[in-house]
mmCIF file of C-alpha atoms in Angstrom:
data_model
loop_
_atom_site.group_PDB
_atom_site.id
_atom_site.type_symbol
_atom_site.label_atom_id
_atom_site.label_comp_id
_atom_site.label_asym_id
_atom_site.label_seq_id
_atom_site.Cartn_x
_atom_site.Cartn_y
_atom_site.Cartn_z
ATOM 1 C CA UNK A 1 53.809 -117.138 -177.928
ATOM 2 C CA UNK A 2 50.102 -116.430 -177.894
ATOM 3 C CA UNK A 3 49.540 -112.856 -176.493
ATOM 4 C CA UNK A 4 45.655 -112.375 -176.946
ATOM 5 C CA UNK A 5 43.412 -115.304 -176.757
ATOM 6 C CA UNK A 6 39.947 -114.427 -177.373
ATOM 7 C CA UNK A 7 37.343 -116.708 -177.007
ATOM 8 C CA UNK A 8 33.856 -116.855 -178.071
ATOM 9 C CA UNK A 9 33.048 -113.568 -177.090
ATOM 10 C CA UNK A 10 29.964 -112.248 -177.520
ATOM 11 C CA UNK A 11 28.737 -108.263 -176.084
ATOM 12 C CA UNK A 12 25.014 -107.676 -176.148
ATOM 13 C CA UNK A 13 23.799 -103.750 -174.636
ATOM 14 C CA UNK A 14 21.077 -102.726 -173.031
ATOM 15 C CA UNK A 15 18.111 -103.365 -174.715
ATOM 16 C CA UNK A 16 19.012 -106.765 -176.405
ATOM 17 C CA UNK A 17 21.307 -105.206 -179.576
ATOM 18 C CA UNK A 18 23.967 -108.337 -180.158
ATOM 19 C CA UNK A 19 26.751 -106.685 -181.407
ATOM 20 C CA UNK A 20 29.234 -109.550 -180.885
ATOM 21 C CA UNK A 21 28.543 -112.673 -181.249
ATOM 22 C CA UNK A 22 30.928 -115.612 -180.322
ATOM 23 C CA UNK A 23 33.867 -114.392 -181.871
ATOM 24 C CA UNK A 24 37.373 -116.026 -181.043
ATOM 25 C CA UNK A 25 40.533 -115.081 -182.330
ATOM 26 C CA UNK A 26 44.201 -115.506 -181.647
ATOM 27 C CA UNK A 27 47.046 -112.885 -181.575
ATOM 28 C CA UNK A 28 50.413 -113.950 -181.407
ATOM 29 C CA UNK A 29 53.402 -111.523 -179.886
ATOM 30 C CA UNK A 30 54.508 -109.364 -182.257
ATOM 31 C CA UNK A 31 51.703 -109.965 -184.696
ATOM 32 C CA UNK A 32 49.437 -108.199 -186.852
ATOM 33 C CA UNK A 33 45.410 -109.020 -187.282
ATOM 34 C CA UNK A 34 43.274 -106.892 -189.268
ATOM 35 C CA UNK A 35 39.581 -106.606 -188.434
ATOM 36 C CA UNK A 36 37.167 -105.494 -191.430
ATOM 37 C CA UNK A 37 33.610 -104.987 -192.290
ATOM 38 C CA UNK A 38 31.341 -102.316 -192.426
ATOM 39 C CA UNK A 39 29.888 -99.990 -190.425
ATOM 40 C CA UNK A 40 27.603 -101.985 -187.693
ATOM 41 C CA UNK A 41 29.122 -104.584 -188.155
ATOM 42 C CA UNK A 42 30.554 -104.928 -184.954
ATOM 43 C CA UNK A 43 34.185 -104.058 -184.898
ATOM 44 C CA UNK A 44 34.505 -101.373 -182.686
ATOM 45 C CA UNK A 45 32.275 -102.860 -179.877
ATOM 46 C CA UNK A 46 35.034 -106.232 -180.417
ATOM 47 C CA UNK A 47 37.723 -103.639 -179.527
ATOM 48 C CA UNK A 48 36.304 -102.019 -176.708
ATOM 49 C CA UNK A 49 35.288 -104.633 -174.980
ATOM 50 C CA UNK A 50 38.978 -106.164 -175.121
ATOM 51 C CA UNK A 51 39.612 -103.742 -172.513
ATOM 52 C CA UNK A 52 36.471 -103.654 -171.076
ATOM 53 C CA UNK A 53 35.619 -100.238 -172.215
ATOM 54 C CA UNK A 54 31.634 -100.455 -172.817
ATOM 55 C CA UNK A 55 29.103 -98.692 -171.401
ATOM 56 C CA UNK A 56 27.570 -99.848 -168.310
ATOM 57 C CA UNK A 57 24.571 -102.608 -168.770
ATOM 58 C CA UNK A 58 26.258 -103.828 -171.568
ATOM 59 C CA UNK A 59 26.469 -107.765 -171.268
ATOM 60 C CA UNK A 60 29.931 -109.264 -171.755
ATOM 61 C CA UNK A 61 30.107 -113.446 -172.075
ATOM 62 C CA UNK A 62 33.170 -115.419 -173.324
ATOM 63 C CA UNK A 63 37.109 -115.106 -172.731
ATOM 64 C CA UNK A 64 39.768 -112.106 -173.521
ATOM 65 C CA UNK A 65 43.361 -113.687 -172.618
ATOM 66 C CA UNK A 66 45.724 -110.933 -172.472
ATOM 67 C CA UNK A 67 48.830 -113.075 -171.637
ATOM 68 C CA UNK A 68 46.930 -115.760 -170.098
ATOM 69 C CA UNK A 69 45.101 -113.671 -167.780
ATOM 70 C CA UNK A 70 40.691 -113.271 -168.322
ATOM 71 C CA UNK A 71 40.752 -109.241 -169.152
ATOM 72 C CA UNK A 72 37.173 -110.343 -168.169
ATOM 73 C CA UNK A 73 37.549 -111.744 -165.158
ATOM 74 C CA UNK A 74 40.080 -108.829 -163.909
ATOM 75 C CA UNK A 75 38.900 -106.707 -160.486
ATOM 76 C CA UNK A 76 38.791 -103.124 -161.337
ATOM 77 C CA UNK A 77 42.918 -102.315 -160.017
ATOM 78 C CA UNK A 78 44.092 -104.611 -161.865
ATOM 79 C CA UNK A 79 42.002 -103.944 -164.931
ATOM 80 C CA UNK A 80 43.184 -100.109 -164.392
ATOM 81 C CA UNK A 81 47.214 -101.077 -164.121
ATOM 82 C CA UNK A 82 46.658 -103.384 -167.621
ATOM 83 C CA UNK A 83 45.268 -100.713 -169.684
ATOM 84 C CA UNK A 84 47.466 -98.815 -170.977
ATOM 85 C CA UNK A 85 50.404 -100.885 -169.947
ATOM 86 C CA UNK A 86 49.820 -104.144 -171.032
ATOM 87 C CA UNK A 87 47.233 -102.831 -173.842
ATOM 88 C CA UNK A 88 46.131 -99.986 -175.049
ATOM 89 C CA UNK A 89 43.831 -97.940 -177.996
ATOM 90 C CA UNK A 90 43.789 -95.495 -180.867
ATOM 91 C CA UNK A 91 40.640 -94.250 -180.468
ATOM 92 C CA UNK A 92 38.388 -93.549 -184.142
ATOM 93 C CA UNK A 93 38.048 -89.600 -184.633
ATOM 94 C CA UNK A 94 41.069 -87.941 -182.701
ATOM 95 C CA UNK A 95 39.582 -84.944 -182.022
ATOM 96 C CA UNK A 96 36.412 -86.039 -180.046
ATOM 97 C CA UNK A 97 38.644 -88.126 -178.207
ATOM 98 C CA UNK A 98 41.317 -85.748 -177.149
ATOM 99 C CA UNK A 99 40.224 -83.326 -173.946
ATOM 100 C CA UNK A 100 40.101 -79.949 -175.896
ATOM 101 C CA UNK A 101 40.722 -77.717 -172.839
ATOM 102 C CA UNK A 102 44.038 -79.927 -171.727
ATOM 103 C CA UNK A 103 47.695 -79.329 -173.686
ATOM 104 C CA UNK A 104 48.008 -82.562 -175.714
ATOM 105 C CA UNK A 105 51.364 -83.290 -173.779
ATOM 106 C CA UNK A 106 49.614 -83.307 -170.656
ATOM 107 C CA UNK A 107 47.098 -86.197 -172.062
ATOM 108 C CA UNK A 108 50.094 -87.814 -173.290
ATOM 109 C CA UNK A 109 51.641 -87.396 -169.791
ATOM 110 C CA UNK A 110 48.805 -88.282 -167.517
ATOM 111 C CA UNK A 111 49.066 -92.204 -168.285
ATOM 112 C CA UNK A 112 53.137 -91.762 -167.631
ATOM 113 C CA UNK A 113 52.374 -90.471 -164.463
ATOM 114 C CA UNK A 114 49.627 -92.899 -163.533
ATOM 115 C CA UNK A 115 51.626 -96.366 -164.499
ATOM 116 C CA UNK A 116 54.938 -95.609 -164.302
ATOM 117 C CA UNK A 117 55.055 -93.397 -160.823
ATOM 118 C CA UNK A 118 57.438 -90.801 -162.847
ATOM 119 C CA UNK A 119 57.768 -87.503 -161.580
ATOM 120 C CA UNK A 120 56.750 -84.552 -163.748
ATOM 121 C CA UNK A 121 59.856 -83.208 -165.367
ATOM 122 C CA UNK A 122 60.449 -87.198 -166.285
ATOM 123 C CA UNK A 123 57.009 -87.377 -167.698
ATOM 124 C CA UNK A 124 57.414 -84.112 -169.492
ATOM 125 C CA UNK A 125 60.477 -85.668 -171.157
ATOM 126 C CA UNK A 126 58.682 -88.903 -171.874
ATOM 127 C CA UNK A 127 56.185 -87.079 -173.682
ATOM 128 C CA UNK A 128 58.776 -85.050 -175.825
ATOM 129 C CA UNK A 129 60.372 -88.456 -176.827
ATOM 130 C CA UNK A 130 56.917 -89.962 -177.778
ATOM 131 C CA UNK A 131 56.204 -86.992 -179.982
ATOM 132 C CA UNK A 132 59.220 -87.038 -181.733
ATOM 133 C CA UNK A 133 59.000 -90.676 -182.477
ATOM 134 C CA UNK A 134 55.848 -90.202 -184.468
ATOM 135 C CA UNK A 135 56.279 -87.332 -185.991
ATOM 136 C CA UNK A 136 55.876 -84.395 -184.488
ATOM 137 C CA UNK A 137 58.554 -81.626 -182.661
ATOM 138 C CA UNK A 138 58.716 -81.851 -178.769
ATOM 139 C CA UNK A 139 57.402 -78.455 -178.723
ATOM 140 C CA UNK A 140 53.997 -79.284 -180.170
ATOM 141 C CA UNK A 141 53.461 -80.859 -176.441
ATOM 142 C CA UNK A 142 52.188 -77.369 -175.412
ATOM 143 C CA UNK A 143 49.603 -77.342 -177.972
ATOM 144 C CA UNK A 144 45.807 -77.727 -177.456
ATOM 145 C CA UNK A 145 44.026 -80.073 -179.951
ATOM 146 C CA UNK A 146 42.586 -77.287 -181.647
ATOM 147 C CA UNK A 147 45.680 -76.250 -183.019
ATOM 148 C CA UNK A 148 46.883 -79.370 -184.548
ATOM 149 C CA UNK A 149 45.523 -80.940 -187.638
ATOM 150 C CA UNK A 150 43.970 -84.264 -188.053
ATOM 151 C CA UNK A 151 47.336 -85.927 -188.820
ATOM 152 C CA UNK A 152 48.871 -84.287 -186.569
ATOM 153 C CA UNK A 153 46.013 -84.981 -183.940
ATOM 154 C CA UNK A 154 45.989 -88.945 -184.676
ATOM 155 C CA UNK A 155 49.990 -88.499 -184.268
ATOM 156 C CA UNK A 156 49.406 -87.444 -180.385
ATOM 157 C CA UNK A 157 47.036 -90.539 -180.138
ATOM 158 C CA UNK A 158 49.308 -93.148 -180.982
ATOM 159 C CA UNK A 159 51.710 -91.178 -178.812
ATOM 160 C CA UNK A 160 49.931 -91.324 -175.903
ATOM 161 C CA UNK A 161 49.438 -95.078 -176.961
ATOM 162 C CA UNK A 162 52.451 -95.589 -176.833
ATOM 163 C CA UNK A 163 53.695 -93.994 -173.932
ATOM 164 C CA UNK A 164 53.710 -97.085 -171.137
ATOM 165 C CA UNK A 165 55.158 -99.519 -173.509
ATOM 166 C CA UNK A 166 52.165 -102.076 -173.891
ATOM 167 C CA UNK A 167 52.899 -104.914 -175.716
ATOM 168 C CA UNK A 168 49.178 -105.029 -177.310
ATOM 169 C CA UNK A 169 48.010 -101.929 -179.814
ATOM 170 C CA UNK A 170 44.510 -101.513 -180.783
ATOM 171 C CA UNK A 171 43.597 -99.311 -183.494
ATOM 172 C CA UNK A 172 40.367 -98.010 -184.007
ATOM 173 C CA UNK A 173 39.879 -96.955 -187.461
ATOM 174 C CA UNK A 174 43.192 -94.621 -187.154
ATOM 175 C CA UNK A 175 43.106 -92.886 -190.437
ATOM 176 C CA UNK A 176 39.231 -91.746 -190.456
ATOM 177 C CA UNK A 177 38.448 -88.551 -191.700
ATOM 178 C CA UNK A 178 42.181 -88.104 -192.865
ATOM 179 C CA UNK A 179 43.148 -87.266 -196.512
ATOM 180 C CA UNK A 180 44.594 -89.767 -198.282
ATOM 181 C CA UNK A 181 48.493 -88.614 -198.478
ATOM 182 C CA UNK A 182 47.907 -88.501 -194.799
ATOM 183 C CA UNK A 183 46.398 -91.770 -194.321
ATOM 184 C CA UNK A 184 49.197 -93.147 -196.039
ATOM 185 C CA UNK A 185 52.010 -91.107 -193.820
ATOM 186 C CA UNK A 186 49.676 -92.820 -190.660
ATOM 187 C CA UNK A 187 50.366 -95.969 -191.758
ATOM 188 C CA UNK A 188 53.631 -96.175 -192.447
ATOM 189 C CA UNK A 189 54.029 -94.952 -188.951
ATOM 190 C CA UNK A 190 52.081 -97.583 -187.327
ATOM 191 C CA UNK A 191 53.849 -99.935 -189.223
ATOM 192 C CA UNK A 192 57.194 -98.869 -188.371
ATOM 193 C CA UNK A 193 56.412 -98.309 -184.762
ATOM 194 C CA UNK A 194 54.903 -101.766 -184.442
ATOM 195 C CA UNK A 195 57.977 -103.388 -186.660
ATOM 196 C CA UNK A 196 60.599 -101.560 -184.385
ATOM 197 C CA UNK A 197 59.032 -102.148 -180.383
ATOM 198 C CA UNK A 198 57.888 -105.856 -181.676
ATOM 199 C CA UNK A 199 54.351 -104.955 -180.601
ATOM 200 C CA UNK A 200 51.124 -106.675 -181.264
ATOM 201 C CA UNK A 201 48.862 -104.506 -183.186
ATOM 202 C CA UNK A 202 45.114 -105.157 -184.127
ATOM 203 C CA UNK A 203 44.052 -102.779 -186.820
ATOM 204 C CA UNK A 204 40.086 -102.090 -188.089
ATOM 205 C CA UNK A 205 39.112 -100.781 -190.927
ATOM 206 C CA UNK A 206 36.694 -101.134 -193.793
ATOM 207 C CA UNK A 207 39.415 -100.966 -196.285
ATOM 208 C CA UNK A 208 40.826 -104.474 -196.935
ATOM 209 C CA UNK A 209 43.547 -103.362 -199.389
ATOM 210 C CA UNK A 210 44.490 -100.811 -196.380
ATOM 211 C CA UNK A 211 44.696 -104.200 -194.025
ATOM 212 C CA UNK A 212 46.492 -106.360 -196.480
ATOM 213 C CA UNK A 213 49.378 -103.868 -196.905
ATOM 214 C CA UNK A 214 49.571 -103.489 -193.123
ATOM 215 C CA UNK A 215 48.465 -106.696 -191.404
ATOM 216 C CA UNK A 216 49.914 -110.531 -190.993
ATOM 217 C CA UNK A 217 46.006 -111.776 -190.698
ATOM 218 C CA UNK A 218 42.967 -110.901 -191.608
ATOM 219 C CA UNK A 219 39.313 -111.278 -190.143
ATOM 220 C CA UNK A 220 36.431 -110.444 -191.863
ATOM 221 C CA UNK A 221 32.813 -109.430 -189.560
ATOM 222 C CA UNK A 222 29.327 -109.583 -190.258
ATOM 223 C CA UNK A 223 26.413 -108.514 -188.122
ATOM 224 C CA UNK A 224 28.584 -109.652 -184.890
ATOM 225 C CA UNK A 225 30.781 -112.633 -186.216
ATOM 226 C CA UNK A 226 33.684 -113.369 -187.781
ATOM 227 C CA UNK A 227 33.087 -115.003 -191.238
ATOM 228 C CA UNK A 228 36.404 -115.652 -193.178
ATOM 229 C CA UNK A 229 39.881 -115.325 -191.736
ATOM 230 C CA UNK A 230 43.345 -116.342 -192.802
ATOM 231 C CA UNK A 231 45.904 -114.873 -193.838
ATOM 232 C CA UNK A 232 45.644 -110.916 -195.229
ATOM 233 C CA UNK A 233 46.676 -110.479 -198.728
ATOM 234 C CA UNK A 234 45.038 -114.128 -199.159
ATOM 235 C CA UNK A 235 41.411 -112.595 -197.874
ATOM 236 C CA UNK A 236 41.962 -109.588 -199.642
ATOM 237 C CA UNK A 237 42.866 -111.135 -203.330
ATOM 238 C CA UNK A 238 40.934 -114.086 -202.774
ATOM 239 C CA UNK A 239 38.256 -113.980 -200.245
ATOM 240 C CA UNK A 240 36.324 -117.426 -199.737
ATOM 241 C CA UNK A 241 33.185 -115.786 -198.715
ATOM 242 C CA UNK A 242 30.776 -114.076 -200.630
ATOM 243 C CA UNK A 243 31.074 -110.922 -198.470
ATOM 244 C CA UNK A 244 34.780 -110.834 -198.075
ATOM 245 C CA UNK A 245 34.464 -111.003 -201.972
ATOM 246 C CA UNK A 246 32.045 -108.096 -202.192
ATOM 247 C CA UNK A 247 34.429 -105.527 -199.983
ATOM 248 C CA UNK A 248 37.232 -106.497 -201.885
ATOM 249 C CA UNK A 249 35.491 -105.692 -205.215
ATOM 250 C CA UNK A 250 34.492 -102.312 -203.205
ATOM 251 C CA UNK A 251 37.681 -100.766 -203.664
ATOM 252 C CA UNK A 252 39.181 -100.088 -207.442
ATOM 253 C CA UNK A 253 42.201 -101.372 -207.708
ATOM 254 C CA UNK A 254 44.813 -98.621 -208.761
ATOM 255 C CA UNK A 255 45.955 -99.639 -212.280
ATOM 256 C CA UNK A 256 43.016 -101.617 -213.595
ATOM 257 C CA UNK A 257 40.693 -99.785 -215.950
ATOM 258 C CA UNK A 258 38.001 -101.973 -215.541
ATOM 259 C CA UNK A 259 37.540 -101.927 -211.805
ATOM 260 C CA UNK A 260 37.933 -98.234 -212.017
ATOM 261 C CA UNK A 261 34.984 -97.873 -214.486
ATOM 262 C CA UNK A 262 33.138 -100.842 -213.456
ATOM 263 C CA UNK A 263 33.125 -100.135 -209.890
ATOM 264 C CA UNK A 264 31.017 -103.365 -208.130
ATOM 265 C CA UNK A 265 29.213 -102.848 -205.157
ATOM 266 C CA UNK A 266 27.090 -104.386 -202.226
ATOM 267 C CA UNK A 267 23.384 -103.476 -202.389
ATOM 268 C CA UNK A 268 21.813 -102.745 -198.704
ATOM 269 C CA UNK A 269 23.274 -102.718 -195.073
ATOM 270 C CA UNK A 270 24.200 -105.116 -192.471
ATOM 271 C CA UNK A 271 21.130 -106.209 -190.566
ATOM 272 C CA UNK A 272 19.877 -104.592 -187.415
ATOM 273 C CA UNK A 273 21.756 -106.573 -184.716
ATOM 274 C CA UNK A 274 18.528 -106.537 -182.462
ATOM 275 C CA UNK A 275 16.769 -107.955 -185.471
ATOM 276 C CA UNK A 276 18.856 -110.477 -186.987
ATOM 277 C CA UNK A 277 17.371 -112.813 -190.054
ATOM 278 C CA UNK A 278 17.588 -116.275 -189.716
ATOM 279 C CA UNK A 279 20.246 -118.574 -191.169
ATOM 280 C CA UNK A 280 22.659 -116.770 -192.438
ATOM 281 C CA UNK A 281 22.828 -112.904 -191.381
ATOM 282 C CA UNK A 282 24.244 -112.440 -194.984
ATOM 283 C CA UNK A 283 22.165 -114.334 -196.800
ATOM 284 C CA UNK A 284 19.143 -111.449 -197.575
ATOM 285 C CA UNK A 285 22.337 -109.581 -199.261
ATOM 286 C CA UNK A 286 24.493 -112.127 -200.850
ATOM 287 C CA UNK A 287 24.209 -113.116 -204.761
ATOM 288 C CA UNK A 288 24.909 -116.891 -204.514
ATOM 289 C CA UNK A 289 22.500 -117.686 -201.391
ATOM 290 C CA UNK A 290 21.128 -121.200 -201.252
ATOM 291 C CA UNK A 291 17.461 -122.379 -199.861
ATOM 292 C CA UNK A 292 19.738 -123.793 -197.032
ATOM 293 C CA UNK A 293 20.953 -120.253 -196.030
ATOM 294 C CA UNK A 294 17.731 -118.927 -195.227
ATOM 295 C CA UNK A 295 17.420 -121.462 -192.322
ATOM 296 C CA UNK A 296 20.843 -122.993 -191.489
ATOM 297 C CA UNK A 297 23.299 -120.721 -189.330
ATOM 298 C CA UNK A 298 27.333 -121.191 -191.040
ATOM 299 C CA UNK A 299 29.925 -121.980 -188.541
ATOM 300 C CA UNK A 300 33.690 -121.313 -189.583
ATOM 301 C CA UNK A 301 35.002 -124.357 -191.433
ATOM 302 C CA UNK A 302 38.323 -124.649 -193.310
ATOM 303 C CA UNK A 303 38.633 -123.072 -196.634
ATOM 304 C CA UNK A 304 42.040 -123.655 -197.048
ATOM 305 C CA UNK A 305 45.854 -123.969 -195.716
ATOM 306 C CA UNK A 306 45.601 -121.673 -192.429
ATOM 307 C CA UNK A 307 42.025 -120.355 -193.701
ATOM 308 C CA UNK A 308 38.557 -120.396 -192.608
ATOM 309 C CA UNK A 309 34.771 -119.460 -193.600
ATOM 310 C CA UNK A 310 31.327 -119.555 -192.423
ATOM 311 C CA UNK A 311 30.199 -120.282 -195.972
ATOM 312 C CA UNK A 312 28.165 -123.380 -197.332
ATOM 313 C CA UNK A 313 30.358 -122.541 -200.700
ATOM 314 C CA UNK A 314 33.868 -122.718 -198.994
ATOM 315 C CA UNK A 315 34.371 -125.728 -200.559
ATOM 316 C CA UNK A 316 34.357 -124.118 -204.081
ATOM 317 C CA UNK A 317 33.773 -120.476 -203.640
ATOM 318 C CA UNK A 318 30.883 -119.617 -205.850
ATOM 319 C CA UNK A 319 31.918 -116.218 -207.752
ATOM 320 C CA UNK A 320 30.200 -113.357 -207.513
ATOM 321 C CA UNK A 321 28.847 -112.699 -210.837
ATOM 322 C CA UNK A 322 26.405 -115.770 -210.541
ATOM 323 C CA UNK A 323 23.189 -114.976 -208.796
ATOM 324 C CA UNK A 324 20.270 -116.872 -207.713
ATOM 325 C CA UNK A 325 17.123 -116.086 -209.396
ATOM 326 C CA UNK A 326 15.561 -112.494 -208.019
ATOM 327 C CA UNK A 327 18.490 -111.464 -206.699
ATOM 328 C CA UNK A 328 20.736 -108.078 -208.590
#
C-alpha cells in the first residue's frame, strides 16, 4: 500500500534559488528510501517541505500524498494534527534543534500532550517508555540538552519522533557530527525501531554505503532532481549514472587496499541552484559528458529491472575512468 506519493515537486525560495525541482517518488508502508547527494543538493529542502516546514515565501508546486491526502493542499489544523502523528522528523544537528532551556522529557512530552490529549503523569510515562526504547534510562528525561552527549542527544530526537506513533519517519542526516562507533549504535537503532513498529522511514545522507546497509531504495539528487534510483545496494555497487558512480567511489571500501590508497574523488561542487548550467546540471563536473549534455536536459529513463537514470549513457553506463578530452 502506497503511503507517500510524491509528485513532481519542485520548492523554489525567495529570491528565485530552485532547490527542488520536479522530483516524484513513491514510499510504500513499511518501506525504506534513502535520499543521497551532497551538500546543496537539495535533500533537506525535499524533506522539509514534505511537511511543509519551509520558511515563509518559499514557493511550493507539485503533490505530497501522505495516505492519499495533498500534505500540500492541507488547511493549517489539519496540517498541525498530521505532523507528528501521521509523520514526523529527525532533525540534522540535535543540539540546535533541541530547546536548551526545556528538560528533554518535556520536548519529548509536549507533542504527547498536544496529539494525544494525555494528561501529564500519562505523558510523563510516555516519555519514560520512549527513552528506554532507544536507549537511554527513564531518568535522563530530567536532563537539559546540555548534559547529554551527541548520541545521547540524537537518542531524545528519535524519541520524541517517535512518541505519537506516525507511520512515516523522516531522517535528516541523523548521525551528523557523531563519531563513528556512535553512528553505527544510531543506526542500528533506527533500523530496529523501524523493523519492529513497521514504519516507513526516509533516510538522507551523503554516505551511500551508510544507505545501502539501512535502506530498501535508493535515490540519488543533483542540483534539485533525482537522477538514478532503484534499488539500494544496486545504486550503491553499481550506480548507472556518472554521479551516483562518483559518491560511491567517494567512500573506501573497508577491506580493499586499493580504494583505501587510491581514494577517487569528484572535482568541484554542485551548481548554484539560482544559477543552474544548461543541459545537464552535471555535465560541467562529469568525466564522460557528451556535446549533447551541454544543451539537452536528461529525464529519468529505465536503466534496468526496477531502475532508473537521467543519463544519456544508461543504456551502457560509460565508466568512470574514461574522460572526454579536457576534462581530469
Amino acid at each position: 500500500m502506497t503511503l507517500l506519493d510524491v509528485r513532481n515537486l519542485s520548492v523554489t525560495y525567495a529570491g528565485g534559488a530552485e532547490a527542488v525541482r520536479g522530483v516524484d517518488l513513491r514510499l510504500d508502508a513499511g518501506q525504506k528510501l534513502g535520499v543521497a547527494g551532497e551538500s546543496g543538493c537539495g535533500k533537506s529542502t525535499l524533506a522539509l517541505a514534505l511537511l511543509r516546514l519551509l520558511p515563509a515565501g518559499t514557493r511550493i508546486t507539485g503533490e505530497v500524498l501522505l495516505d492519499g491526502e495533498d500534505v500540500l493542499a492541507m488547511k493549517w489544523g489539519r496540517l498541525r494534527a498530521v505532523r507528528w502523528a501521521g509523520a514526523s522528523i529527525v532533525f540534522q544537528g540535535a543540539m540546535h534543534s533541541l530547546n536548551a532551556v526545556h528538560r528533554v522529557g518535556d520536548q519529548i512530552a509536549e507533542p504527547i500532550l498536544l496529539h494525544h490529549r494525555a494528561t501529564p503523569a500519562g505523558a510523563r510515562t510516555r516519555t519514560g517508555e520512549l527513552l528506554e526504547q532507544v536507549g537511554l534510562p527513564a531518568a535522563r528525561a530530567d536532563a537539559y540538552p546540555h548534559e547529554l552527549s551527541g548520541g545521547q542527544r540524537q537518542r531524545v530526537m528519535i524519541a520524541m519522533a517517535l512518541a505519537c506513533d506516525p507511520r512515516l519517519i523522516i531522517a535528516d542526516e541523523p548521525t551528523t557530527a557523531l563519531d563513528v562507533m556512535i553512528q553505527a549504535q544510531i543506526l542500528r537503532l533506527v533500523q530496529r525501531l523501524v523493523a519492529g513498529q513497521d514504519l516507513a522511514l526516509i533516510m538522507i545522507s551523503h554516505d551511500l554505503a551508510v544507505l545501502a546497509d539501512t535502506c530498501d531504495r535508493l535515490a540519488v539528487m543533483y542540483a534539485g532532481r533525482v537522477v538514478e534510483e532503484g534499488p539500494a545496494r544496486q545504486v550503491h555497487e553499481d550506480a548507472r549514472h556518472p554521479y551516483g558512480q562518483a559518491l560511491s567511489a567517494a567512500f573506501p571500501k573497508i577491506g580493499d587496499p586499493a580504494s583505501r590508497f587510491a581514494p577517487r574523488g569528484l572535482a568541484g561542487d554542485p551548481p548554484d541552484p539560482s544559477a543552474l548550467p544548461p543541459g545537464c546540471t552535471f555535465h560541467p563536473r562529469c568525466p564522460v559528458a557528451l556535446d549533447i549534455c551541454a544543451t539537452d536536459d536528461q529525464a529519468l529513463r529505465p536503466a534496468g529491472t526496477g531502475r532508473s537514470a537521467a543519463c544519456v549513457h544508461t543504456t551502457g553506463p560509460a565508466p568512470l575512468e574514461k574522460a572526454r578530452p579536457g576534462t581530469s
